[in-house]
Amino acid sequence: MGKSDIKLIGSWASAFTTRVRIAFNIKNVEYEHLEEVLGKKSDLLLQSNPVHKKFPVLLHDGKPLPESLIIVQYIDEVWSSGPSILPADPLDRALERFWAAYVDEKFFPSLKLVRVTQGEQLAAAVEAVGKSFEVMDGAFHQCSKGNAFFGGERVGYLDIAFGCTLAWLRALEKIVGVKLFDEVKHPALAKWMDSFCSDPAVEGLIPETDRFIEFLKLLPGAPPRH
Amino acid sequence: MAEVKLFRTWSSPFALRIVWALEVKGIEYEMIYEDLSNKSSMLLQYNPVYKKVPVLLHKGKPISESFVILEYIEETWKSKTPSLLPEDPYQRAMARFWAKFGDDKISPLIWEAFIKQGKDQEEALVAAHENLKYLEVELRGKKFLGGDAVGFADLAFGWLANLVSVFEEVTGVTLIDHEKFPLLLTWMQNFMDAPKIRDTWPPRDKLITKFRDLRETLMAKEPK
């Protein structure tokens, strides 16, 4: 099966796209990356995901599939001979799915709120992120069982889901000049962040902080920062 | 002591998804009804993050979030037919996609149409219909979203089958009409009447009262 049978519509700046790219790296699968231009959705994207008009969208043998975590599970199921992304045990799988959903429903939105708030609202947003990290710290201890990753000894589904938000975290800390993550309070998570970003499957895919800060400046809604 | 317990409320559509999955697969379970205004210490212990139903307890281990629970049921009781998800990975992924679409788009828009009035309600309905179009297309040539039998996506949308008519009665407005959505309405009836599912619906009169009261309360809060 050639590289051209597998296309990924996405963007270097998109945490959701990065999730899929890491999954392909884990499975050692080649694919063609189709980069979307900010502010101008391609015809292919609109055709492939008419429901949401968002990326990432995987095109596998022409069949479109959107939604990053659904794509990651699909990759795990199709390339089943490669290293597993989700664990084998149903309860462990349920835990990772539960926490990945928490990342998307609670953690990531609370992080993104920091970008568009100031004053009292920013303070509240920062506090919410702090609380979210406490929750994720608990999740890490629950899932990792003493290992380096949420998935155990290797990067897995939840590592991918959560880890791809790190570019936002680092950029926002610089932009607002406030610490959002306390590595003294959460040493295990701090270590995990390093392990995740330096993992061979992830290396080079998490946007470099200053480049991402420039990208975030292009997005609407942010108050002026001094 | 039952190996499988389900924490639910009498009306939660999310918990109903799990009731349906367990019933359809013939898995024995014990129902524990919660009063959300007075949550049990068990619920708070088993779902500390969200403090909501449904929670499935299997051999003492809790699992929360309805779609997570459905996947867990499917994977744990592999030999119990029918399967809720197809074998083919792309079909499985699409079932998950439609289920998520339901909760991300359809549910909030139908809810908007329910709690608003006048122009706001009209606009919410237009948006709801725009999105329901996709479901109507997806149902072509199929009895259920899962094919011949009820599947993951059907369980996700099942709430439409009874709540839409409750909302319509309370608001006096047709939310899903026969002209635009003949397949969807047929699906709703088929799901309503499906074996194992038809006996699980909460009492209609109780639902009417609940949603009538809820709508009045919410409308009273709206700025004039």
Coordinates of C-alpha atoms in Angstrom, one line a residue:
Chain A
M1 CA 0.0 0.0 0.0
G2 CA 1.7 3.2 -1.1
K3 CA 2.1 6.5 0.6
S4 CA -0.4 8.1 -1.8
D5 CA -3.3 5.9 -0.5
I6 CA -3.0 7.7 2.9
K7 CA -3.5 11.4 3.0
L8 CA -3.8 13.6 6.1
I9 CA -5.4 17.0 5.8
G10 CA -4.2 19.2 8.6
S11 CA -1.8 21.8 9.9
W12 CA 1.5 22.0 11.7
A13 CA -0.1 24.3 14.2
S14 CA -3.0 22.0 15.0
A15 CA -2.8 19.9 18.2
F16 CA -5.4 17.7 16.7
T17 CA -3.5 17.1 13.5
T18 CA -0.3 16.4 15.5
R19 CA -2.2 13.6 17.4
V20 CA -2.7 11.7 14.1
R21 CA 0.9 12.3 13.0
I22 CA 2.2 10.8 16.2
A23 CA -0.1 7.8 15.7
F24 CA 1.3 7.2 12.2
N25 CA 4.9 7.5 13.6
I26 CA 4.2 4.9 16.2
K27 CA 3.0 2.5 13.5
N28 CA 5.8 3.6 11.2
V29 CA 3.3 4.3 8.5
E30 CA 4.0 6.8 5.7
Y31 CA 1.4 9.3 4.6
E32 CA 1.1 12.4 2.6
H33 CA 0.5 15.5 4.7
L34 CA -1.7 18.1 3.0
E35 CA -1.1 21.4 4.8
E36 CA -4.1 23.7 5.2
V37 CA -3.6 27.5 4.9
L38 CA -4.9 29.5 7.9
G39 CA -8.1 31.3 7.0
K40 CA -8.7 29.5 3.7
K41 CA -10.2 26.1 3.8
S42 CA -9.3 23.9 0.9
D43 CA -12.0 22.4 -1.4
L44 CA -10.7 19.0 -0.5
L45 CA -11.2 19.7 3.2
L46 CA -14.8 21.0 2.6
Q47 CA -15.6 17.9 0.5
S48 CA -14.0 15.5 3.0
N49 CA -15.6 16.9 6.1
P50 CA -18.7 18.7 5.1
V51 CA -20.3 18.2 8.5
H52 CA -17.7 20.1 10.6
K53 CA -15.4 21.6 7.9
K54 CA -12.4 21.1 10.2
F55 CA -9.2 19.2 10.1
P56 CA -7.6 16.8 10.7
V57 CA -9.2 14.6 8.1
L58 CA -7.7 11.3 7.2
L59 CA -8.2 10.1 3.6
H60 CA -7.5 6.4 3.5
D61 CA -8.0 4.9 0.0
G62 CA -10.2 7.9 -0.6
K63 CA -12.4 7.3 2.4
P64 CA -12.6 10.4 4.6
L65 CA -12.4 10.2 8.4
P66 CA -12.5 13.3 10.7
E67 CA -12.1 13.8 14.5
S68 CA -8.5 13.3 15.8
L69 CA -9.2 10.7 18.5
I70 CA -11.4 8.7 16.2
I71 CA -8.7 8.7 13.6
V72 CA -6.1 7.6 16.2
Q73 CA -8.3 4.7 17.2
Y74 CA -8.8 3.8 13.5
I75 CA -5.0 3.8 12.9
D76 CA -4.6 1.5 16.0
E77 CA -7.2 -0.9 14.6
V78 CA -6.1 -0.9 11.0
W79 CA -2.3 -1.2 11.6
S80 CA -2.8 -3.7 14.4
S81 CA 0.6 -5.5 13.8
G82 CA 2.4 -2.3 14.8
P83 CA 3.0 -1.2 18.5
S84 CA -0.4 -0.7 20.2
I85 CA -1.7 2.8 20.9
L86 CA -4.5 1.8 23.2
P87 CA -3.8 -0.8 25.9
A88 CA -5.1 -4.3 25.6
D89 CA -7.3 -4.5 28.8
P90 CA -10.8 -3.1 28.4
L91 CA -10.7 -1.3 31.8
D92 CA -7.4 0.3 30.9
R93 CA -8.8 1.3 27.6
A94 CA -11.8 2.8 29.3
L95 CA -9.6 4.8 31.6
E96 CA -7.5 6.3 28.7
R97 CA -10.7 7.1 26.7
F98 CA -12.3 8.7 29.8
W99 CA -9.3 10.9 30.4
A100 CA -8.8 11.7 26.7
A101 CA -12.4 12.9 26.7
Y102 CA -11.6 15.0 29.8
V103 CA -8.7 16.6 28.0
D104 CA -11.0 17.6 25.1
E105 CA -14.0 18.6 27.2
K106 CA -12.4 20.3 30.1
F107 CA -8.6 20.7 30.1
F108 CA -8.0 22.0 26.6
P109 CA -10.9 24.4 26.6
S110 CA -9.8 25.8 30.0
L111 CA -6.3 26.2 28.6
K112 CA -7.5 28.0 25.5
L113 CA -9.6 30.4 27.6
V114 CA -6.3 31.8 28.9
R115 CA -5.5 33.2 25.5
V116 CA -8.7 35.3 25.2
T117 CA -9.1 36.6 28.8
Q118 CA -7.5 39.3 30.9
G119 CA -7.9 40.8 34.4
E120 CA -10.1 38.8 36.7
Q121 CA -11.3 36.5 34.0
L122 CA -7.7 35.6 33.3
A123 CA -7.0 34.9 36.9
A124 CA -10.0 32.6 37.0
A125 CA -8.9 30.9 33.8
V126 CA -5.4 30.4 35.3
E127 CA -6.9 28.9 38.4
A128 CA -9.1 26.5 36.4
V129 CA -6.0 25.3 34.4
G130 CA -4.2 24.7 37.7
K131 CA -7.1 22.6 39.0
S132 CA -7.2 20.7 35.7
F133 CA -3.5 19.8 36.1
E134 CA -4.2 18.5 39.6
V135 CA -6.8 16.2 38.0
M136 CA -4.5 15.1 35.2
D137 CA -1.8 14.4 37.8
G138 CA -4.2 12.0 39.5
A139 CA -4.9 10.5 36.1
F140 CA -1.2 10.0 35.4
H141 CA -0.7 8.1 38.6
Q142 CA -3.8 6.0 37.9
C143 CA -2.8 5.2 34.3
S144 CA 1.0 5.0 34.3
K145 CA 1.3 2.5 37.1
G146 CA 4.8 3.8 37.9
N147 CA 5.9 3.9 34.3
A148 CA 7.1 6.9 32.2
F149 CA 3.9 7.4 30.2
F150 CA 0.1 7.4 30.7
G151 CA 0.2 4.4 28.4
G152 CA 2.8 2.6 30.4
E153 CA 6.2 2.0 29.0
R154 CA 5.4 3.6 25.6
V155 CA 3.6 6.6 24.3
G156 CA -0.1 5.7 24.0
Y157 CA -3.5 7.1 23.3
L158 CA -3.8 9.4 26.3
D159 CA -0.2 10.5 26.0
I160 CA -1.0 11.6 22.5
A161 CA -4.3 13.3 23.5
F162 CA -2.9 15.3 26.3
G163 CA 0.7 15.8 25.1
C164 CA -0.4 17.6 21.9
T165 CA -1.7 20.5 24.1
L166 CA 1.8 21.3 25.3
A167 CA 2.5 23.9 22.6
W168 CA -0.4 25.9 23.8
L169 CA 0.7 25.6 27.4
R170 CA 4.2 26.8 26.8
A171 CA 3.2 29.6 24.4
L172 CA 0.5 30.9 26.7
E173 CA 2.8 30.9 29.7
K174 CA 5.1 33.2 27.7
I175 CA 2.2 35.3 26.3
V176 CA 0.5 36.1 29.6
G177 CA 3.6 35.9 31.7
V178 CA 2.0 33.6 34.2
K179 CA 3.0 30.1 35.2
L180 CA 0.1 27.7 34.2
F181 CA 1.9 24.5 35.2
D182 CA 3.7 24.0 38.5
E183 CA 6.5 21.5 38.0
V184 CA 7.3 21.5 41.7
K185 CA 3.8 20.5 42.5
H186 CA 3.6 17.9 39.8
P187 CA 7.1 16.5 39.3
A188 CA 5.8 13.2 37.7
L189 CA 3.9 15.2 35.1
A190 CA 6.8 17.5 34.5
K191 CA 9.0 14.4 33.8
W192 CA 6.3 13.0 31.6
M193 CA 6.2 16.2 29.5
D194 CA 10.0 15.9 28.8
S195 CA 9.7 12.2 28.0
F196 CA 6.7 12.7 25.7
C197 CA 8.3 15.6 23.7
S198 CA 11.6 13.7 23.3
D199 CA 10.0 10.4 22.3
P200 CA 11.0 9.4 18.8
A201 CA 7.4 9.2 17.6
V202 CA 6.8 12.8 18.9
E203 CA 10.1 14.6 18.3
G204 CA 9.8 17.6 16.0
L205 CA 6.0 17.5 15.8
I206 CA 5.2 19.7 18.8
P207 CA 5.4 23.2 17.5
E208 CA 8.4 25.2 18.7
T209 CA 7.2 27.7 21.2
D210 CA 8.2 31.0 19.6
R211 CA 6.9 29.9 16.2
F212 CA 3.6 28.9 17.9
I213 CA 3.4 32.3 19.7
E214 CA 3.6 34.0 16.3
F215 CA 0.8 31.7 15.0
L216 CA -1.4 32.4 18.0
K217 CA -1.1 36.1 17.3
L218 CA -2.9 35.5 14.0
L219 CA -6.0 34.1 15.8
P220 CA -8.8 36.5 16.7
G221 CA -10.2 37.2 20.2
A222 CA -7.0 37.9 22.2
P223 CA -6.9 41.1 24.3
P224 CA -3.9 43.4 23.9
R225 CA -1.0 42.2 26.1
H226 CA 1.7 44.4 27.5
Chain B
M1 CA -24.2 -9.3 44.7
A2 CA -24.6 -8.3 41.1
E3 CA -21.3 -8.2 39.1
V4 CA -22.6 -5.3 37.0
K5 CA -24.4 -2.3 38.5
L6 CA -25.6 0.8 36.7
F7 CA -26.1 4.1 38.3
R8 CA -28.8 6.0 36.5
T9 CA -31.7 8.4 37.0
W10 CA -35.2 7.7 35.9
S11 CA -34.9 10.0 32.9
S12 CA -31.2 10.5 32.0
P13 CA -30.9 9.9 28.2
F14 CA -27.2 9.2 28.7
A15 CA -27.9 6.5 31.3
L16 CA -30.6 5.0 29.0
R17 CA -27.9 4.4 26.4
I18 CA -26.3 2.0 28.8
V19 CA -29.6 0.4 29.8
W20 CA -30.2 -0.3 26.1
A21 CA -26.7 -1.7 25.6
L22 CA -27.0 -4.1 28.5
E23 CA -30.6 -5.1 27.6
V24 CA -29.8 -5.7 23.9
K25 CA -26.8 -7.8 24.8
G26 CA -28.6 -9.7 27.5
I27 CA -26.1 -8.8 30.2
E28 CA -27.5 -9.1 33.8
Y29 CA -27.2 -6.0 35.9
E30 CA -28.6 -4.2 38.9
M31 CA -30.0 -0.7 38.5
I32 CA -29.3 1.9 41.1
Y33 CA -31.4 5.0 40.8
E34 CA -29.8 8.3 41.8
D35 CA -31.5 11.5 42.9
L36 CA -29.2 14.2 41.4
S37 CA -30.3 16.8 43.9
N38 CA -29.1 14.4 46.6
K39 CA -26.2 12.4 45.2
S40 CA -25.2 9.2 46.9
S41 CA -21.8 9.0 48.4
M42 CA -21.2 6.0 46.1
L43 CA -21.8 8.1 43.0
L44 CA -19.5 10.8 44.3
Q45 CA -16.8 8.1 45.0
Y46 CA -17.2 6.4 41.7
N47 CA -17.4 9.5 39.5
P48 CA -15.5 12.2 41.4
V49 CA -14.6 14.2 38.2
Y50 CA -18.1 14.8 36.9
K51 CA -20.4 13.5 39.7
K52 CA -22.9 12.4 37.0
V53 CA -24.8 9.4 35.8
P54 CA -24.3 7.0 34.1
V55 CA -21.7 5.1 36.0
L56 CA -21.1 1.4 35.3
L57 CA -19.7 -0.6 38.1
H58 CA -18.1 -3.9 37.0
K59 CA -16.6 -6.1 39.6
G60 CA -16.2 -3.0 41.8
K61 CA -14.5 -0.9 39.1
P62 CA -16.3 2.2 38.0
I63 CA -16.5 3.5 34.4
S64 CA -18.0 6.9 33.5
E65 CA -19.0 8.7 30.3
S66 CA -21.6 7.0 28.2
F67 CA -19.6 6.4 25.1
V68 CA -16.6 5.2 27.1
I69 CA -19.0 2.8 28.9
L70 CA -20.5 1.5 25.6
E71 CA -17.0 0.7 24.2
Y72 CA -16.2 -1.0 27.5
I73 CA -19.3 -3.1 27.3
E74 CA -18.6 -4.0 23.7
E75 CA -15.0 -5.0 24.5
T76 CA -15.7 -6.9 27.8
W77 CA -18.6 -9.0 26.7
K78 CA -17.2 -9.8 23.2
S79 CA -19.2 -13.1 23.0
K80 CA -22.5 -11.4 23.7
T81 CA -24.3 -10.6 20.5
P82 CA -25.4 -8.4 18.9
S83 CA -22.2 -6.4 18.4
L84 CA -22.7 -2.8 18.9
L85 CA -19.9 -1.9 16.5
P86 CA -19.2 -3.3 13.1
E87 CA -16.1 -5.5 12.4
D88 CA -14.7 -3.2 9.6
P89 CA -12.5 -0.5 11.1
Y90 CA -13.8 2.3 8.8
Q91 CA -17.4 1.4 9.6
R92 CA -16.5 1.4 13.3
A93 CA -14.9 4.7 13.0
M94 CA -17.9 6.2 11.2
A95 CA -20.2 4.8 13.9
R96 CA -18.1 6.7 16.5
F97 CA -18.1 9.8 14.3
W98 CA -21.9 9.9 14.1
A99 CA -22.3 9.3 17.8
K100 CA -20.0 12.2 18.6
F101 CA -21.7 14.3 16.0
G102 CA -25.0 13.7 17.8
D103 CA -23.7 15.0 21.1
D104 CA -21.6 17.8 19.7
K105 CA -24.2 19.2 17.2
I106 CA -27.7 17.7 17.2
S107 CA -28.3 17.6 21.0
P108 CA -27.4 21.2 21.8
L109 CA -29.3 22.5 18.8
I110 CA -32.5 20.6 19.6
W111 CA -32.1 21.8 23.1
E112 CA -31.8 25.4 22.0
A113 CA -34.9 25.0 19.8
F114 CA -36.7 23.6 22.9
I115 CA -35.8 26.3 25.4
K116 CA -36.1 29.3 23.1
Q117 CA -39.1 31.0 21.6
G118 CA -40.0 33.1 18.6
K119 CA -37.1 34.1 16.3
D120 CA -34.5 32.5 18.5
Q121 CA -36.3 29.3 18.3
E122 CA -36.7 29.6 14.6
E123 CA -33.0 30.1 14.1
A124 CA -32.1 27.2 16.4
L125 CA -34.5 25.0 14.3
V126 CA -32.9 26.0 11.1
A127 CA -29.5 25.1 12.5
A128 CA -30.8 21.8 13.9
H129 CA -32.3 20.9 10.5
E130 CA -29.1 21.8 8.7
N131 CA -27.4 19.2 10.8
L132 CA -30.2 16.6 10.9
K133 CA -29.9 16.5 7.1
Y134 CA -26.8 14.5 7.5
L135 CA -28.6 11.9 9.6
E136 CA -31.4 11.7 7.0
V137 CA -28.8 10.9 4.3
E138 CA -27.0 8.4 6.5
L139 CA -30.3 6.5 7.0
R140 CA -30.8 5.8 3.3
G141 CA -31.2 2.1 2.6
K142 CA -30.9 1.3 6.3
K143 CA -33.3 0.4 9.0
F144 CA -30.9 1.5 11.7
L145 CA -27.7 3.5 11.7
G146 CA -26.0 0.2 12.6
G147 CA -27.6 -1.5 9.6
D148 CA -30.2 -4.2 10.2
A149 CA -29.8 -4.1 13.9
V150 CA -29.4 -1.4 16.5
G151 CA -25.8 -0.3 16.9
F152 CA -23.5 2.2 18.6
A153 CA -24.8 5.3 16.7
D154 CA -28.4 4.3 17.2
L155 CA -27.9 4.1 20.9
A156 CA -26.2 7.6 20.8
F157 CA -29.3 9.1 19.0
G158 CA -31.9 7.0 20.8
W159 CA -33.0 10.0 22.9
L160 CA -34.5 11.5 19.8
A161 CA -37.0 8.7 19.6
N162 CA -38.9 9.7 22.7
L163 CA -37.8 13.2 23.7
V164 CA -38.5 14.9 20.5
S165 CA -42.2 14.2 20.8
V166 CA -42.1 15.3 24.4
F167 CA -40.4 18.6 23.4
E168 CA -43.0 19.0 20.6
E169 CA -45.9 18.6 23.0
V170 CA -44.4 21.0 25.5
T171 CA -43.5 23.7 23.0
G172 CA -46.4 23.2 20.6
V173 CA -43.9 23.3 17.8
T174 CA -43.0 20.6 15.3
L175 CA -39.2 20.1 15.6
I176 CA -38.8 17.2 13.1
D177 CA -41.3 17.2 10.3
H178 CA -42.3 14.4 8.0
E179 CA -41.7 16.3 4.8
K180 CA -38.0 17.0 5.4
F181 CA -37.1 14.0 7.5
P182 CA -39.2 10.9 6.5
L183 CA -36.3 8.5 7.1
L184 CA -35.5 10.0 10.5
L185 CA -39.0 9.8 11.7
T186 CA -39.3 6.2 10.5
W187 CA -36.0 5.4 12.3
M188 CA -37.4 7.0 15.5
Q189 CA -40.4 4.8 15.4
N190 CA -38.3 1.7 14.7
F191 CA -36.0 2.5 17.5
M192 CA -39.0 3.2 19.8
D193 CA -40.4 -0.2 19.1
A194 CA -37.2 -2.2 18.9
P195 CA -37.2 -5.4 21.1
K196 CA -35.5 -4.9 24.4
I197 CA -35.7 -1.1 23.9
R198 CA -39.5 -0.6 23.9
D199 CA -39.9 -1.5 27.6
T200 CA -37.2 0.9 28.8
W201 CA -38.8 4.2 28.1
P202 CA -39.4 6.5 31.1
P203 CA -43.1 7.3 31.7
R204 CA -44.2 9.8 29.1
D205 CA -46.4 11.8 31.4
K206 CA -43.6 12.2 33.9
L207 CA -41.3 13.4 31.1
I208 CA -43.9 16.0 29.9
T209 CA -44.2 17.4 33.4
K210 CA -40.4 17.5 34.0
F211 CA -39.7 19.3 30.7
R212 CA -42.6 21.6 30.9
D213 CA -41.4 22.7 34.4
L214 CA -37.8 23.0 33.1
R215 CA -38.8 25.1 30.1
E216 CA -40.9 27.4 32.3
T217 CA -38.0 27.9 34.7
L218 CA -35.5 28.5 32.0
M219 CA -37.7 30.9 30.1
A220 CA -38.4 32.8 33.3
K221 CA -34.7 33.4 33.6
E222 CA -34.3 34.8 30.1
P223 CA -33.6 38.5 29.9
K224 CA -36.7 40.3 28.4

